[in-house]
């Protein structure tokens, strides 16, 4: 019985210490361990000339609002496919928050596309990371992922698509993006 109590206390202390750290999954990703996760390689593809347009989609946000591809027309949009347990997603979220603030006056929208979590998990993540952009829930319908599958498939998580004001995909990053690279891709989309 003493051994069971000792084990329970050790587990409790470990969980308490883990809760005190900043973000262990993001730190694990940054260290390059790749434990329990295989991510995209950060490869960037830019699309020039005739560009692909995804299918129309509509998806609910965590709080029950609706976002659609049509509502984003006229704005450069950064679509970021993520989920809360994704270590590279957690590592790049601060950069998305900064990008939203920096480019808001230029009419750029950042929209998260949560591909795995329940609304409660996604809302908790949004609060903890102080998200200043909307995220849609795509786990049930898969409407957003399907809209781009076969066009510029979001085949890793995270995947980030940059979409120009006409709804054309101008760039895709598979895996964690480099902030300066994403800014350059957004600037290119803003130019036309």
CSV table of N, CA, C and O in Angstrom, one decimal, residues 118-188:
chain,number,residue,atom,x,y,z
A,118,UNK,N,-11.8,19.1,-30.0
A,118,UNK,CA,-13.1,19.5,-29.6
A,118,UNK,C,-13.1,21.0,-29.4
A,118,UNK,O,-12.1,21.6,-29.2
A,119,UNK,N,-14.3,21.6,-29.4
A,119,UNK,CA,-14.4,23.0,-29.2
A,119,UNK,C,-13.8,23.5,-27.9
A,119,UNK,O,-13.2,24.5,-27.8
A,120,UNK,N,-14.1,22.7,-26.8
A,120,UNK,CA,-13.5,23.0,-25.5
A,120,UNK,C,-12.0,23.1,-25.5
A,120,UNK,O,-11.4,24.0,-24.9
A,121,UNK,N,-11.4,22.1,-26.1
A,121,UNK,CA,-9.9,22.0,-26.1
A,121,UNK,C,-9.4,23.2,-26.9
A,121,UNK,O,-8.4,23.9,-26.6
A,122,UNK,N,-10.0,23.5,-28.1
A,122,UNK,CA,-9.6,24.6,-28.9
A,122,UNK,C,-9.8,25.9,-28.3
A,122,UNK,O,-8.9,26.8,-28.3
A,123,UNK,N,-10.9,26.1,-27.5
A,123,UNK,CA,-11.1,27.3,-26.8
A,123,UNK,C,-10.1,27.5,-25.7
A,123,UNK,O,-9.6,28.7,-25.5
A,124,UNK,N,-9.8,26.5,-25.0
A,124,UNK,CA,-8.7,26.6,-23.9
A,124,UNK,C,-7.4,27.0,-24.5
A,124,UNK,O,-6.7,27.8,-24.0
A,125,UNK,N,-7.0,26.4,-25.7
A,125,UNK,CA,-5.8,26.7,-26.3
A,125,UNK,C,-5.8,28.2,-26.7
A,125,UNK,O,-4.8,28.9,-26.6
A,126,UNK,N,-6.9,28.6,-27.3
A,126,UNK,CA,-7.0,30.0,-27.8
A,126,UNK,C,-6.8,31.0,-26.6
A,126,UNK,O,-6.2,32.0,-26.7
A,127,UNK,N,-7.4,30.7,-25.4
A,127,UNK,CA,-7.3,31.5,-24.2
A,127,UNK,C,-5.9,31.5,-23.7
A,127,UNK,O,-5.3,32.5,-23.5
A,128,UNK,N,-5.3,30.3,-23.6
A,128,UNK,CA,-3.9,30.2,-23.1
A,128,UNK,C,-2.9,30.9,-24.0
A,128,UNK,O,-1.9,31.4,-23.5
A,129,UNK,N,-3.1,30.9,-25.3
A,129,UNK,CA,-2.1,31.4,-26.2
A,129,UNK,C,-2.5,32.8,-26.7
A,129,UNK,O,-1.9,33.4,-27.6
A,130,UNK,N,-3.6,33.3,-26.1
A,130,UNK,CA,-4.1,34.7,-26.5
A,130,UNK,C,-4.3,34.9,-28.0
A,130,UNK,O,-3.8,35.9,-28.5
A,131,UNK,N,-4.9,34.0,-28.6
A,131,UNK,CA,-5.2,34.1,-30.0
A,131,UNK,C,-6.0,35.3,-30.4
A,131,UNK,O,-7.0,35.6,-29.7
A,132,UNK,N,-5.5,36.1,-31.3
A,132,UNK,CA,-6.2,37.3,-31.8
A,132,UNK,C,-6.8,37.1,-33.2
A,132,UNK,O,-7.1,38.1,-33.9
A,133,UNK,N,-7.0,35.9,-33.6
A,133,UNK,CA,-7.6,35.6,-34.9
A,133,UNK,C,-8.5,34.4,-34.7
A,133,UNK,O,-8.4,33.6,-33.8
A,134,UNK,N,-9.5,34.3,-35.6
A,134,UNK,CA,-10.5,33.2,-35.5
A,134,UNK,C,-9.9,31.9,-35.9
A,134,UNK,O,-9.0,31.8,-36.8
A,135,UNK,N,-10.5,30.8,-35.4
A,135,UNK,CA,-10.2,29.5,-35.9
A,135,UNK,C,-11.5,28.7,-36.1
A,135,UNK,O,-12.4,28.9,-35.3
A,136,UNK,N,-11.5,28.0,-37.2
A,136,UNK,CA,-12.7,27.2,-37.5
A,136,UNK,C,-12.5,25.8,-37.1
A,136,UNK,O,-11.4,25.3,-37.0
A,137,UNK,N,-13.6,25.1,-36.7
A,137,UNK,CA,-13.5,23.7,-36.4
A,137,UNK,C,-13.8,22.9,-37.7
A,137,UNK,O,-14.8,23.0,-38.2
A,138,UNK,N,-12.8,22.1,-38.1
A,138,UNK,CA,-12.9,21.3,-39.3
A,138,UNK,C,-13.0,19.8,-39.1
A,138,UNK,O,-13.0,19.1,-40.0
A,139,UNK,N,-13.0,19.4,-37.8
A,139,UNK,CA,-12.9,18.0,-37.5
A,139,UNK,C,-14.1,17.2,-38.0
A,139,UNK,O,-14.0,16.1,-38.5
A,140,UNK,N,-15.3,17.7,-37.9
A,140,UNK,CA,-16.5,17.0,-38.2
A,140,UNK,C,-16.8,17.0,-39.7
A,140,UNK,O,-17.0,15.9,-40.3
A,141,UNK,N,-16.7,18.1,-40.4
A,141,UNK,CA,-17.1,18.2,-41.8
A,141,UNK,C,-15.9,18.0,-42.7
A,141,UNK,O,-16.0,17.5,-43.8
A,142,UNK,N,-14.7,18.5,-42.2
A,142,UNK,CA,-13.5,18.4,-43.1
A,142,UNK,C,-13.6,19.3,-44.3
A,142,UNK,O,-12.9,19.2,-45.3
A,143,UNK,N,-14.6,20.3,-44.3
A,143,UNK,CA,-14.9,21.1,-45.4
A,143,UNK,C,-13.6,21.9,-45.9
A,143,UNK,O,-13.4,22.0,-47.1
A,144,UNK,N,-12.9,22.4,-45.0
A,144,UNK,CA,-11.8,23.3,-45.4
A,144,UNK,C,-10.6,22.4,-45.9
A,144,UNK,O,-10.1,22.7,-47.0
A,145,UNK,N,-10.3,21.3,-45.3
A,145,UNK,CA,-9.2,20.4,-45.8
A,145,UNK,C,-9.6,19.9,-47.2
A,145,UNK,O,-8.8,19.9,-48.1
A,146,UNK,N,-10.9,19.5,-47.3
A,146,UNK,CA,-11.4,19.0,-48.6
A,146,UNK,C,-11.3,20.0,-49.7
A,146,UNK,O,-11.1,19.7,-50.9
A,147,UNK,N,-11.6,21.3,-49.3
A,147,UNK,CA,-11.6,22.4,-50.3
A,147,UNK,C,-10.2,22.5,-51.0
A,147,UNK,O,-10.2,22.9,-52.2
A,148,UNK,N,-9.2,22.2,-50.3
A,148,UNK,CA,-7.8,22.3,-50.9
A,148,UNK,C,-7.1,21.0,-51.2
A,148,UNK,O,-6.1,21.0,-51.8
A,149,UNK,N,-7.7,19.9,-50.9
A,149,UNK,CA,-7.2,18.6,-51.2
A,149,UNK,C,-7.2,18.4,-52.7
A,149,UNK,O,-8.2,18.6,-53.4
A,150,UNK,N,-6.0,18.0,-53.2
A,150,UNK,CA,-5.9,17.8,-54.7
A,150,UNK,C,-5.6,19.1,-55.4
A,150,UNK,O,-5.2,19.1,-56.6
A,151,UNK,N,-5.7,20.2,-54.7
A,151,UNK,CA,-5.4,21.5,-55.3
A,151,UNK,C,-4.0,21.9,-54.8
A,151,UNK,O,-3.0,22.0,-55.6
A,152,UNK,N,-3.8,22.1,-53.5
A,152,UNK,CA,-2.6,22.3,-52.8
A,152,UNK,C,-2.7,21.7,-51.4
A,152,UNK,O,-2.9,22.3,-50.4
A,153,UNK,N,-2.8,20.4,-51.4
A,153,UNK,CA,-3.2,19.6,-50.3
A,153,UNK,C,-2.4,20.0,-49.0
A,153,UNK,O,-1.2,20.1,-49.0
A,154,UNK,N,-3.1,20.3,-47.9
A,154,UNK,CA,-2.5,20.5,-46.6
A,154,UNK,C,-2.1,19.1,-46.0
A,154,UNK,O,-2.8,18.6,-45.2
A,155,UNK,N,-1.0,18.6,-46.5
A,155,UNK,CA,-0.7,17.2,-46.1
A,155,UNK,C,0.2,17.0,-44.9
A,155,UNK,O,0.7,15.9,-44.7
A,156,UNK,N,0.4,18.0,-44.1
A,156,UNK,CA,1.1,17.9,-42.9
A,156,UNK,C,0.4,18.9,-41.9
A,156,UNK,O,-0.3,19.8,-42.3
A,157,UNK,N,0.7,18.7,-40.6
A,157,UNK,CA,0.2,19.6,-39.6
A,157,UNK,C,1.4,20.1,-38.8
A,157,UNK,O,2.1,19.2,-38.3
A,158,UNK,N,1.6,21.4,-38.8
A,158,UNK,CA,0.9,22.4,-39.4
A,158,UNK,C,1.2,22.5,-40.9
A,158,UNK,O,2.2,22.1,-41.4
A,159,UNK,N,0.2,23.1,-41.6
A,159,UNK,CA,0.3,23.5,-43.0
A,159,UNK,C,-0.2,25.0,-43.0
A,159,UNK,O,-1.2,25.2,-42.4
A,160,UNK,N,0.4,25.8,-43.7
A,160,UNK,CA,0.0,27.2,-43.8
A,160,UNK,C,-0.2,27.6,-45.3
A,160,UNK,O,0.8,27.4,-46.1
A,161,UNK,N,-1.4,28.0,-45.7
A,161,UNK,CA,-1.6,28.5,-47.0
A,161,UNK,C,-1.7,30.0,-47.0
A,161,UNK,O,-2.4,30.6,-46.1
A,162,UNK,N,-1.2,30.7,-48.0
A,162,UNK,CA,-1.3,32.1,-48.2
A,162,UNK,C,-2.2,32.2,-49.5
A,162,UNK,O,-1.9,31.6,-50.5
A,163,UNK,N,-3.3,33.0,-49.3
A,163,UNK,CA,-4.3,33.1,-50.4
A,163,UNK,C,-4.5,34.6,-50.7
A,163,UNK,O,-4.7,35.4,-49.8
A,164,UNK,N,-4.5,34.9,-52.0
A,164,UNK,CA,-4.6,36.3,-52.3
A,164,UNK,C,-6.0,36.8,-52.3
A,164,UNK,O,-6.9,36.0,-52.0
A,165,UNK,N,-6.3,38.0,-52.6
A,165,UNK,CA,-7.6,38.6,-52.5
A,165,UNK,C,-8.6,38.0,-53.5
A,165,UNK,O,-9.8,38.1,-53.3
A,166,UNK,N,-8.1,37.4,-54.5
A,166,UNK,CA,-9.0,36.7,-55.5
A,166,UNK,C,-9.3,35.3,-55.1
A,166,UNK,O,-10.0,34.6,-55.8
A,167,UNK,N,-8.8,34.8,-54.0
A,167,UNK,CA,-9.0,33.5,-53.5
A,167,UNK,C,-8.1,32.4,-54.1
A,167,UNK,O,-8.2,31.2,-53.9
A,168,UNK,N,-7.0,32.9,-54.7
A,168,UNK,CA,-6.0,32.0,-55.3
A,168,UNK,C,-4.9,31.7,-54.3
A,168,UNK,O,-4.4,32.6,-53.6
A,169,UNK,N,-4.5,30.4,-54.2
A,169,UNK,CA,-3.4,30.0,-53.3
A,169,UNK,C,-2.1,30.5,-53.9
A,169,UNK,O,-1.7,30.1,-55.1
A,170,UNK,N,-1.4,31.4,-53.2
A,170,UNK,CA,-0.1,31.9,-53.7
A,170,UNK,C,1.1,31.1,-53.1
A,170,UNK,O,2.2,31.2,-53.7
A,171,UNK,N,0.9,30.5,-52.0
A,171,UNK,CA,2.0,29.8,-51.3
A,171,UNK,C,1.5,28.8,-50.3
A,171,UNK,O,0.4,28.9,-49.8
A,172,UNK,N,2.3,27.7,-50.1
A,172,UNK,CA,2.0,26.7,-49.1
A,172,UNK,C,3.3,26.4,-48.3
A,172,UNK,O,4.4,26.3,-48.9
A,173,UNK,N,3.2,26.3,-47.0
A,173,UNK,CA,4.3,25.9,-46.2
A,173,UNK,C,3.9,24.6,-45.5
A,173,UNK,O,2.9,24.6,-44.8
A,174,UNK,N,4.6,23.5,-45.7
A,174,UNK,CA,4.3,22.2,-45.0
A,174,UNK,C,5.2,22.2,-43.8
A,174,UNK,O,6.4,22.1,-43.9
A,175,UNK,N,4.6,22.2,-42.6
A,175,UNK,CA,5.4,22.2,-41.4
A,175,UNK,C,5.5,23.6,-40.8
A,175,UNK,O,4.8,24.5,-41.3
A,176,UNK,N,6.3,23.7,-39.8
A,176,UNK,CA,6.5,25.0,-39.2
A,176,UNK,C,7.1,26.0,-40.1
A,176,UNK,O,8.0,25.7,-40.8
A,177,UNK,N,6.5,27.2,-40.2
A,177,UNK,CA,7.0,28.3,-41.0
A,177,UNK,C,8.0,29.1,-40.3
A,177,UNK,O,8.1,29.2,-39.1
A,178,UNK,N,8.9,29.7,-41.1
A,178,UNK,CA,9.9,30.7,-40.5
A,178,UNK,C,9.1,32.0,-40.6
A,178,UNK,O,8.6,32.4,-41.7
A,179,UNK,N,9.1,32.8,-39.5
A,179,UNK,CA,8.3,34.0,-39.5
A,179,UNK,C,8.7,35.0,-40.7
A,179,UNK,O,7.8,35.6,-41.3
A,180,UNK,N,10.0,35.2,-40.9
A,180,UNK,CA,10.3,36.1,-42.0
A,180,UNK,C,9.9,35.6,-43.4
A,180,UNK,O,9.5,36.4,-44.2
A,181,UNK,N,9.9,34.3,-43.6
A,181,UNK,CA,9.5,33.7,-44.8
A,181,UNK,C,8.0,33.9,-45.0
A,181,UNK,O,7.5,34.3,-46.1
A,182,UNK,N,7.2,33.7,-44.0
A,182,UNK,CA,5.8,33.9,-44.1
A,182,UNK,C,5.4,35.4,-44.3
A,182,UNK,O,4.6,35.7,-45.2
A,183,UNK,N,6.1,36.3,-43.7
A,183,UNK,CA,5.9,37.7,-44.0
A,183,UNK,C,6.2,38.0,-45.5
A,183,UNK,O,5.4,38.8,-46.1
A,184,UNK,N,7.3,37.5,-46.0
A,184,UNK,CA,7.6,37.7,-47.4
A,184,UNK,C,6.5,37.1,-48.3
A,184,UNK,O,6.1,37.8,-49.3
A,185,UNK,N,6.0,36.0,-48.0
A,185,UNK,CA,4.9,35.4,-48.8
A,185,UNK,C,3.6,36.2,-48.7
A,185,UNK,O,3.0,36.4,-49.7
A,186,UNK,N,3.3,36.7,-47.5
A,186,UNK,CA,2.2,37.6,-47.4
A,186,UNK,C,2.4,38.9,-48.2
A,186,UNK,O,1.5,39.4,-48.9
A,187,UNK,N,3.6,39.5,-48.1
A,187,UNK,CA,3.9,40.7,-48.9
A,187,UNK,C,3.7,40.5,-50.4
A,187,UNK,O,3.1,41.3,-51.1
A,188,UNK,N,4.2,39.3,-50.8
A,188,UNK,CA,4.0,39.0,-52.3
A,188,UNK,C,2.5,38.9,-52.6
A,188,UNK,O,2.1,39.4,-53.7
